[in-house]
Short mmCIF file of C-alpha atoms and ligand atoms in Angstrom, two decimals:
data_model
loop_
_atom_site.label_atom_id
_atom_site.label_comp_id
_atom_site.label_asym_id
_atom_site.label_seq_id
_atom_site.Cartn_x
_atom_site.Cartn_y
_atom_site.Cartn_z
CA UNK T 282 201.47 4.57 -13.61
CA UNK T 283 201.45 7.08 -16.44
CA UNK T 284 199.62 5.29 -19.22
CA UNK T 285 200.43 6.63 -22.67
CA UNK T 286 199.53 3.59 -24.75
CA UNK T 287 195.89 4.28 -25.62
CA UNK T 288 196.29 2.85 -29.13
CA UNK T 289 196.98 -0.57 -27.57
CA UNK T 290 193.94 -0.34 -25.34
CA UNK T 291 192.16 2.33 -23.34
CA UNK T 292 191.38 2.28 -19.63
CA UNK T 293 187.67 1.72 -19.03
CA UNK T 294 185.55 4.88 -18.90
CA UNK T 295 183.60 5.28 -15.64
CA UNK T 296 180.36 5.34 -17.64
CA UNK T 297 181.22 2.03 -19.31
CA UNK T 298 182.09 0.42 -16.00
CA UNK T 299 178.83 1.62 -14.44
CA UNK T 300 176.83 0.25 -17.37
CA UNK T 301 178.63 -3.09 -17.08
CA UNK T 302 177.93 -3.38 -13.37
CA UNK T 303 174.30 -2.41 -13.97
CA UNK T 304 174.02 -5.10 -16.65
CA UNK T 305 175.62 -7.72 -14.38
CA UNK T 306 173.14 -6.89 -11.64
CA UNK T 307 169.98 -6.01 -13.52
CA UNK T 308 170.23 -7.49 -17.01
CA UNK T 309 171.68 -10.93 -16.34
CA UNK T 310 168.87 -12.62 -18.27
CA UNK T 311 169.26 -14.21 -21.67
CA UNK T 312 168.14 -11.70 -24.34
CA UNK T 313 166.53 -14.59 -26.25
CA UNK T 314 164.22 -15.52 -23.32
CA UNK T 315 160.55 -14.55 -23.58
CA UNK T 316 160.13 -13.62 -19.89
CA UNK T 317 160.82 -10.43 -17.98
CA UNK T 318 164.51 -11.18 -17.25
CA UNK T 319 164.99 -11.85 -20.95
CA UNK T 320 163.19 -8.64 -21.92
CA UNK T 321 165.37 -6.62 -19.55
CA UNK T 322 168.49 -8.04 -21.14
CA UNK T 323 167.05 -7.52 -24.63
CA UNK T 324 166.39 -3.85 -23.85
CA UNK T 325 170.06 -3.35 -22.91
CA UNK T 326 171.17 -5.09 -26.08
CA UNK T 327 168.84 -3.01 -28.27
CA UNK T 328 169.95 0.22 -26.65
CA UNK T 329 173.65 -0.55 -27.23
CA UNK T 330 172.90 -1.48 -30.83
CA UNK T 331 171.08 1.82 -31.42
CA UNK T 332 173.95 3.81 -29.94
CA UNK T 333 176.50 2.03 -32.05
CA UNK T 334 174.40 2.46 -35.19
CA UNK T 335 174.21 6.21 -34.52
CA UNK T 336 177.99 6.42 -34.14
CA UNK T 337 178.47 4.67 -37.48
CA UNK T 338 175.69 6.48 -39.35
CA UNK T 339 173.88 3.17 -39.84
CA UNK T 340 170.63 1.51 -38.81
CA UNK T 341 170.51 -0.82 -35.79
CA UNK T 342 169.84 -3.86 -37.98
CA UNK T 343 173.08 -3.14 -39.84
CA UNK T 344 175.13 -3.83 -36.69
CA UNK T 345 176.48 -7.29 -35.82
CA UNK T 346 178.15 -7.54 -32.42
CA UNK T 347 181.30 -9.68 -32.49
CA UNK T 348 184.06 -10.58 -30.04
CA UNK T 349 186.11 -7.63 -31.26
CA UNK T 350 187.66 -6.13 -34.37
CA UNK T 351 189.70 -9.21 -35.21
CA UNK T 352 186.53 -11.28 -35.56
CA UNK T 353 184.70 -8.49 -37.42
CA UNK T 354 187.57 -8.14 -39.93
CA UNK T 355 187.58 -11.92 -40.45
CA UNK T 356 183.81 -11.90 -40.95
CA UNK T 357 183.89 -9.06 -43.47
CA UNK T 358 186.61 -10.80 -45.49
CA UNK T 359 184.66 -14.05 -45.30
CA UNK T 360 181.44 -12.32 -46.37
CA UNK T 361 182.89 -10.52 -49.39
CA UNK T 362 183.77 -13.84 -50.99
CA UNK T 363 186.66 -15.10 -53.12
CA UNK T 364 188.55 -13.31 -55.88
CA UNK T 365 190.82 -10.30 -56.17
CA UNK T 366 191.32 -8.37 -52.92
CA UNK T 367 193.17 -5.05 -52.91
CA UNK T 368 194.71 -4.30 -49.51
CA UNK T 369 196.50 -1.20 -48.27
CA UNK T 370 200.08 -1.98 -47.19
CA UNK T 371 199.48 -0.74 -43.63
CA UNK T 372 196.61 -2.95 -42.46
CA UNK T 373 196.42 -4.63 -39.07
CA UNK T 374 197.88 -8.17 -38.78
CA UNK T 375 194.33 -9.53 -38.39
CA UNK T 376 193.65 -8.59 -42.03
CA UNK T 377 196.81 -10.24 -43.36
CA UNK T 378 196.23 -13.39 -41.32
CA UNK T 379 192.56 -13.65 -42.33
CA UNK T 380 193.55 -13.33 -45.99
CA UNK T 381 196.42 -15.80 -45.70
CA UNK T 382 194.00 -18.37 -44.29
CA UNK T 383 191.96 -18.18 -47.51
CA UNK T 384 193.96 -19.16 -50.56
CA UNK T 385 191.00 -18.25 -52.81
CA UNK T 386 191.60 -14.56 -52.02
CA UNK T 387 194.15 -13.17 -54.47
CA UNK T 388 195.82 -10.38 -52.53
CA UNK T 389 197.24 -7.32 -54.26
CA UNK T 390 198.95 -4.80 -52.01
CA UNK T 391 198.18 -1.10 -52.44
CA UNK T 392 201.33 0.92 -51.65
CA UNK T 393 201.29 3.90 -49.30
CA UNK T 394 203.39 7.04 -49.42
CA UNK T 395 205.64 8.46 -46.70
CA UNK T 396 202.40 9.92 -45.29
CA UNK T 397 201.08 6.39 -44.69
CA UNK T 398 198.16 6.85 -47.09
CA UNK T 399 197.13 5.16 -50.33
CA UNK T 400 196.65 7.35 -53.38
CA UNK T 401 192.96 7.31 -54.33
CA UNK T 402 193.66 7.78 -58.07
CA UNK T 403 196.02 4.81 -57.94
CA UNK T 404 193.44 2.66 -56.13
CA UNK T 405 190.83 3.58 -58.74
CA UNK T 406 193.24 2.71 -61.58
CA UNK T 407 193.99 -0.66 -59.95
CA UNK T 408 190.30 -1.38 -59.41
CA UNK T 409 189.54 -0.65 -63.06
CA UNK T 410 192.42 -2.77 -64.33
CA UNK T 411 191.33 -6.38 -64.85
CA UNK T 412 188.80 -8.41 -62.90
CA UNK T 413 186.50 -6.45 -60.57
CA UNK T 414 187.79 -6.86 -57.00
CA UNK T 415 185.70 -8.81 -54.50
CA UNK T 416 186.90 -6.39 -51.83
CA UNK T 417 189.12 -3.38 -51.19
CA UNK T 418 190.53 -3.02 -47.66
CA UNK T 419 191.81 0.29 -46.34
CA UNK T 420 192.17 1.12 -42.66
CA UNK T 421 190.93 4.55 -41.52
CA UNK T 422 193.60 5.48 -38.94
CA UNK T 423 196.76 3.53 -38.34
CA UNK T 424 197.37 2.06 -34.89
CA UNK T 425 201.16 2.42 -35.12
CA UNK T 426 201.48 5.90 -36.57
CA UNK T 427 198.08 7.54 -36.13
CA UNK T 428 198.18 8.49 -39.81
CA UNK T 429 194.83 8.80 -41.61
CA UNK T 430 193.82 7.40 -44.97
CA UNK T 431 191.45 9.21 -47.36
CA UNK T 432 188.56 6.91 -46.46
CA UNK T 433 185.72 9.34 -47.23
CA UNK T 434 187.02 9.92 -50.74
CA UNK T 435 187.70 6.21 -51.21
CA UNK T 436 184.22 5.33 -50.04
CA UNK T 437 182.73 7.57 -52.73
CA UNK T 438 185.08 6.27 -55.42
CA UNK T 439 184.38 2.62 -54.58
CA UNK T 440 180.63 3.21 -54.31
CA UNK T 441 180.58 4.76 -57.80
CA UNK T 442 182.30 1.65 -59.14
CA UNK T 443 180.23 -0.75 -57.04
CA UNK T 444 183.34 -2.26 -55.48
CA UNK T 445 182.89 -3.35 -51.83
CA UNK T 446 185.10 -1.47 -49.38
CA UNK T 447 186.13 -2.65 -45.89
CA UNK T 448 187.32 0.07 -43.50
CA UNK T 449 188.95 -0.80 -40.17
CA UNK T 450 187.86 2.22 -38.13
CA UNK T 451 189.13 0.85 -34.80
CA UNK T 452 191.50 3.74 -34.06
CA UNK T 453 189.36 6.41 -35.77
CA UNK T 454 186.07 5.70 -33.98
CA UNK T 455 185.89 7.66 -30.76
CA UNK T 456 188.57 10.10 -31.87
CA UNK T 457 187.18 11.51 -35.13
CA UNK T 458 183.63 11.66 -36.50
CA UNK T 459 182.70 8.74 -38.74
CA UNK T 460 181.66 10.75 -41.79
CA UNK T 461 181.93 7.90 -44.29
CA UNK T 462 179.77 4.83 -44.82
CA UNK T 463 181.75 2.01 -46.40
CA UNK T 464 180.20 -1.37 -47.15
CA UNK T 465 181.95 -2.95 -44.16
CA UNK T 466 182.97 -0.88 -41.13
CA UNK T 467 184.80 -2.41 -38.17
CA UNK T 468 185.02 -0.99 -34.64
CA UNK T 469 186.01 -2.34 -31.23
CA UNK T 470 185.06 -1.27 -27.71
CA UNK T 471 188.42 -1.38 -25.98
CA UNK T 472 189.96 1.40 -28.05
CA UNK T 473 187.29 3.91 -27.09
CA UNK T 474 186.91 3.40 -23.36
CA UNK T 475 184.86 0.20 -23.44
CA UNK T 476 185.78 -3.34 -22.37
CA UNK T 477 187.84 -5.89 -24.26
CA UNK T 478 186.18 -8.77 -26.08
CA UNK T 479 183.42 -6.92 -27.92
CA UNK T 480 183.34 -5.14 -31.26
CA UNK T 481 181.07 -4.78 -34.24
CA UNK T 482 180.79 -5.29 -37.95
CA UNK T 483 178.57 -2.57 -39.43
CA UNK T 484 177.18 -2.68 -42.98
CA UNK T 485 175.72 0.76 -43.80
CA UNK T 486 175.00 -0.23 -47.42
CA UNK T 487 173.47 -3.61 -46.53
CA UNK T 488 176.45 -5.48 -47.97
CA UNK T 489 176.08 -9.25 -47.59
CA UNK T 490 177.16 -10.72 -44.25
CA UNK T 491 177.81 -14.43 -43.76
CA UNK T 492 178.20 -16.04 -40.33
CA UNK T 493 181.58 -17.29 -39.16
CA UNK T 494 180.10 -18.78 -35.98
CA UNK T 495 176.91 -20.77 -36.22
CA UNK T 496 174.65 -21.14 -33.22
CA UNK T 497 171.29 -20.29 -31.78
CA UNK T 498 170.27 -17.59 -34.22
CA UNK T 499 171.63 -14.61 -32.26
CA UNK T 500 172.47 -11.45 -34.19
CA UNK T 501 169.92 -12.43 -36.85
CA UNK T 502 171.78 -15.69 -37.39
CA UNK T 503 174.99 -13.82 -38.28
CA UNK T 504 176.86 -14.48 -35.03
CA UNK T 505 175.82 -17.41 -32.89
CA UNK T 506 176.28 -17.53 -29.12
CA UNK T 507 174.50 -15.93 -26.17
CA UNK T 508 175.41 -12.26 -26.25
CA UNK T 509 178.00 -11.03 -23.70
CA UNK T 510 175.55 -8.50 -22.28
CA UNK T 511 177.81 -6.76 -19.74
CA UNK T 512 180.47 -6.21 -22.39
CA UNK T 513 177.94 -4.98 -24.94
CA UNK T 514 176.39 -2.65 -22.35
CA UNK T 515 179.87 -1.27 -21.61
CA UNK T 516 180.50 -0.82 -25.34
CA UNK T 517 177.22 1.07 -25.76
CA UNK T 518 177.89 3.32 -22.79
CA UNK T 519 181.43 4.07 -23.94
CA UNK T 520 180.15 4.99 -27.40
CA UNK T 521 177.41 7.19 -25.92
CA UNK T 522 180.00 9.00 -23.79
CA UNK T 523 182.37 9.42 -26.67
CA UNK T 524 179.60 10.91 -28.77
CA UNK T 525 179.10 13.60 -26.13
CA UNK T 526 182.79 14.27 -25.39
CA UNK T 527 184.54 13.55 -28.64
CA UNK T 528 185.02 17.02 -30.12
CA UNK T 529 186.11 18.51 -26.82
CA UNK T 530 188.36 15.56 -25.97
CA UNK T 531 190.00 15.56 -29.39
CA UNK T 532 190.83 19.23 -28.92
CA UNK T 533 192.14 18.73 -25.37
CA UNK T 534 194.23 15.70 -26.25
CA UNK T 535 195.66 17.31 -29.36
CA UNK T 536 196.81 20.34 -27.37
CA UNK T 537 198.64 17.98 -24.96
CA UNK T 538 200.07 15.97 -27.83
CA UNK T 539 201.35 19.09 -29.59
CA UNK T 540 202.91 20.39 -26.39
CA UNK T 541 204.70 17.09 -25.84
CA UNK T 542 205.82 16.88 -29.44
CA UNK T 543 207.29 20.36 -29.45
CA UNK T 544 209.20 19.77 -26.22
CA UNK T 545 210.54 16.43 -27.38
CA UNK T 546 211.69 17.73 -30.74
CA UNK T 547 213.39 20.69 -29.08
CA UNK T 548 215.17 18.49 -26.55
CA UNK T 549 216.11 15.59 -28.76
CA UNK T 550 218.32 16.60 -31.67
CA UNK T 551 218.11 14.00 -34.42
CA UNK T 552 214.62 12.84 -33.43
CA UNK T 553 211.66 13.27 -35.75
CA UNK T 554 207.93 12.69 -35.70
CA UNK T 555 206.76 10.33 -38.42
CA UNK T 556 204.11 11.87 -40.66
CA UNK T 557 204.08 15.13 -38.72
CA UNK T 558 202.69 17.26 -41.54
CA UNK T 559 200.16 14.66 -42.72
CA UNK T 560 196.57 14.17 -41.54
CA UNK T 561 196.71 12.09 -38.35
CA UNK T 562 194.89 11.25 -35.15
CA UNK T 563 194.96 13.93 -32.46
CA UNK T 564 196.39 11.54 -29.85
CA UNK T 565 199.37 9.75 -31.41
CA UNK T 566 203.08 10.49 -31.67
CA UNK T 567 205.20 8.11 -33.66
CA UNK T 568 208.66 9.25 -32.62
CA UNK T 569 211.78 8.24 -34.51
CA UNK T 570 214.59 8.37 -31.96
CA UNK T 571 218.07 9.69 -32.79
CA UNK T 572 220.50 7.27 -34.43
CA UNK T 573 222.08 4.65 -32.21
CA UNK T 574 219.16 4.42 -29.76
CA UNK T 575 216.97 1.33 -29.69
CA UNK T 576 213.31 1.96 -28.98
CA UNK T 577 212.99 -1.24 -27.00
CA UNK T 578 215.66 -0.17 -24.48
CA UNK T 579 214.02 3.23 -24.08
CA UNK T 580 210.55 1.73 -23.61
CA UNK T 581 211.98 -0.60 -20.93
CA UNK T 582 213.58 2.30 -19.08
CA UNK T 583 210.37 4.32 -19.23
CA UNK T 584 208.45 1.32 -17.91
CA UNK T 585 210.78 1.16 -14.92
CA UNK T 586 210.16 4.88 -14.42
CA UNK T 587 206.41 4.17 -14.34
CA UNK T 588 205.56 5.35 -17.85
CA UNK T 589 203.86 3.04 -20.36
CA UNK T 590 204.52 3.65 -24.05
CA UNK T 591 205.28 1.14 -26.77
CA UNK T 592 207.53 0.30 -29.67
CA UNK T 593 205.75 -0.02 -33.01
CA UNK T 594 202.45 -1.81 -32.54
CA UNK T 595 201.39 -3.45 -29.29
CA UNK T 596 199.62 -6.08 -31.34
CA UNK T 597 202.91 -7.62 -32.32
CA UNK T 598 205.44 -6.23 -29.89
CA UNK T 599 207.57 -9.10 -28.70
CA UNK T 600 208.44 -10.01 -32.27
CA UNK T 601 211.74 -8.85 -33.64
CA UNK T 602 210.62 -8.20 -37.19
CA UNK T 603 210.68 -4.60 -38.40
CA UNK T 604 207.19 -3.16 -38.50
CA UNK T 605 205.38 -3.86 -41.76
CA UNK T 606 203.65 -0.48 -41.52
CA UNK T 607 206.83 1.55 -41.09
CA UNK T 608 208.60 -0.48 -43.76
CA UNK T 609 205.74 0.22 -46.19
CA UNK T 610 206.21 3.93 -45.51
CA UNK T 611 209.85 3.71 -46.54
CA UNK T 612 211.66 3.39 -43.21
CA UNK T 613 214.72 1.15 -43.16
CA UNK T 614 215.03 -1.78 -40.70
CA UNK T 615 217.34 0.24 -38.44
CA UNK T 616 214.85 3.11 -38.31
CA UNK T 617 211.94 0.75 -37.57
CA UNK T 618 213.65 -0.33 -34.35
CA UNK T 619 214.06 3.31 -33.32
CA UNK T 620 210.36 4.16 -33.25
CA UNK T 621 208.51 4.79 -30.00
CA UNK T 622 204.74 5.22 -30.05
CA UNK T 623 203.17 7.54 -27.51
CA UNK T 624 199.37 7.55 -27.55
CA UNK T 625 197.30 9.79 -25.32
CA UNK T 626 193.69 9.46 -24.23
CA UNK T 627 190.96 10.30 -21.77
CA UNK T 628 193.11 9.71 -18.67
CA UNK T 629 196.02 11.87 -19.90
CA UNK T 630 196.78 15.22 -18.30
CA UNK T 631 199.48 17.85 -18.55
CA UNK T 632 201.39 16.56 -15.51
CA UNK T 633 201.82 13.18 -17.21
CA UNK T 634 202.94 14.75 -20.45
CA UNK T 635 205.49 16.94 -18.76
CA UNK T 636 206.79 14.00 -16.76
CA UNK T 637 207.45 12.03 -19.94
CA UNK T 638 209.15 15.03 -21.51
CA UNK T 639 211.37 15.32 -18.44
CA UNK T 640 212.29 11.64 -18.25
CA UNK T 641 212.74 10.72 -21.92
CA UNK T 642 216.04 12.53 -22.65
CA UNK T 643 217.67 10.72 -19.72
CA UNK T 644 216.18 7.36 -20.75
CA UNK T 645 217.62 7.91 -24.22
CA UNK T 646 221.04 8.89 -22.90
CA UNK T 647 221.18 5.74 -20.78
CA UNK T 648 219.91 3.53 -23.58
CA UNK T 649 222.67 4.63 -25.97
N1 PLP A 119 192.51 -3.07 -36.04
C1 PLP A 119 193.29 -2.13 -35.48
C2 PLP A 119 193.66 -0.91 -36.27
C3 PLP A 119 193.73 -2.28 -34.17
O1 PLP A 119 194.51 -1.35 -33.62
C4 PLP A 119 193.34 -3.43 -33.44
C5 PLP A 119 193.80 -3.62 -32.05
O2 PLP A 119 194.79 -4.10 -31.73
C6 PLP A 119 192.54 -4.40 -34.08
C7 PLP A 119 192.14 -4.17 -35.37
C8 PLP A 119 192.09 -5.65 -33.36
O3 PLP A 119 191.09 -5.35 -32.44
P1 PLP A 119 190.57 -6.38 -31.33
O4 PLP A 119 191.57 -6.31 -30.23
O5 PLP A 119 189.24 -5.87 -30.91
O6 PLP A 119 190.48 -7.71 -31.97
#
């Protein structure tokens, strides 16, 4: 299979798999136990925490391991408390659902431009108008489009005004350097070559964190439950590998992405890449197909040809609603259903890219 859906999830890196097997075999103890087996497990946990802290520019004690980004986003929203919450229009469904579940959060949506980004001056004006917000939420890189938001600038602007900022860095981490330190930073292992079911909430400014899950005092009482050591070990190893490879990989993947994009645009009159001129991830193509072609039909044909890509966001594919993200960027309902997302990653090579470029025009012709 040619897997070009790395924004949905990434295949496990060899290093992560090896660390997971090693943890299953050699660190099966309970990190809370006072004996040798416990200490061995604790050492693995501490090491992963240090690696993650380094990635995020934080200290190890500012990292809370969670079951993934969904939980970490919920926990950050829970921790920031009730009141006014300003939310960029392109956030992940986990953010909207977590806010909907709490009627004491008064949500105000921050619009984005055709480039998928909020305007920092507008955010500042909104923050300064009326009651001080309990939280501002802006995702770093969008899972559907790959478009980046000005999170470094926003972090500085919110810090100056002492307004807590939550940044979902799930798609950014592992692909771009984390050169910003918001109050709440969320990452997940399975988008950077680690396993599913583990993520982290990082608080580089020591913002308050409240537990969502109460238990035996793990994670300094902030996340109860015996730690999933093999998953955390895999997370740590994936992060360590990404820290070594990232710059080179970003360069390699972007060259492949650009090659694919140029071929597709040359071969598909009427197609366009969403946000092409705007800052975006090196691995993502959000391709608007020519009129009269449904993305879903094309994705199905590609699947039968052994190529995995997706329509809109994998997190809610299967629904027939136009994407909230694309709609916020000004696309009409008809256009939303014409968008195919191709996302490259560590397993991608030039043969795969050229195969997609060769197969797609035919898949489109048949889908018409
Ligand atoms: N945020 C973004 C931007 C995502 O792409 C995803 C993944 O689907 C999530 C959050 C949720 O992550 P997890 O699967 O770890 O809960």
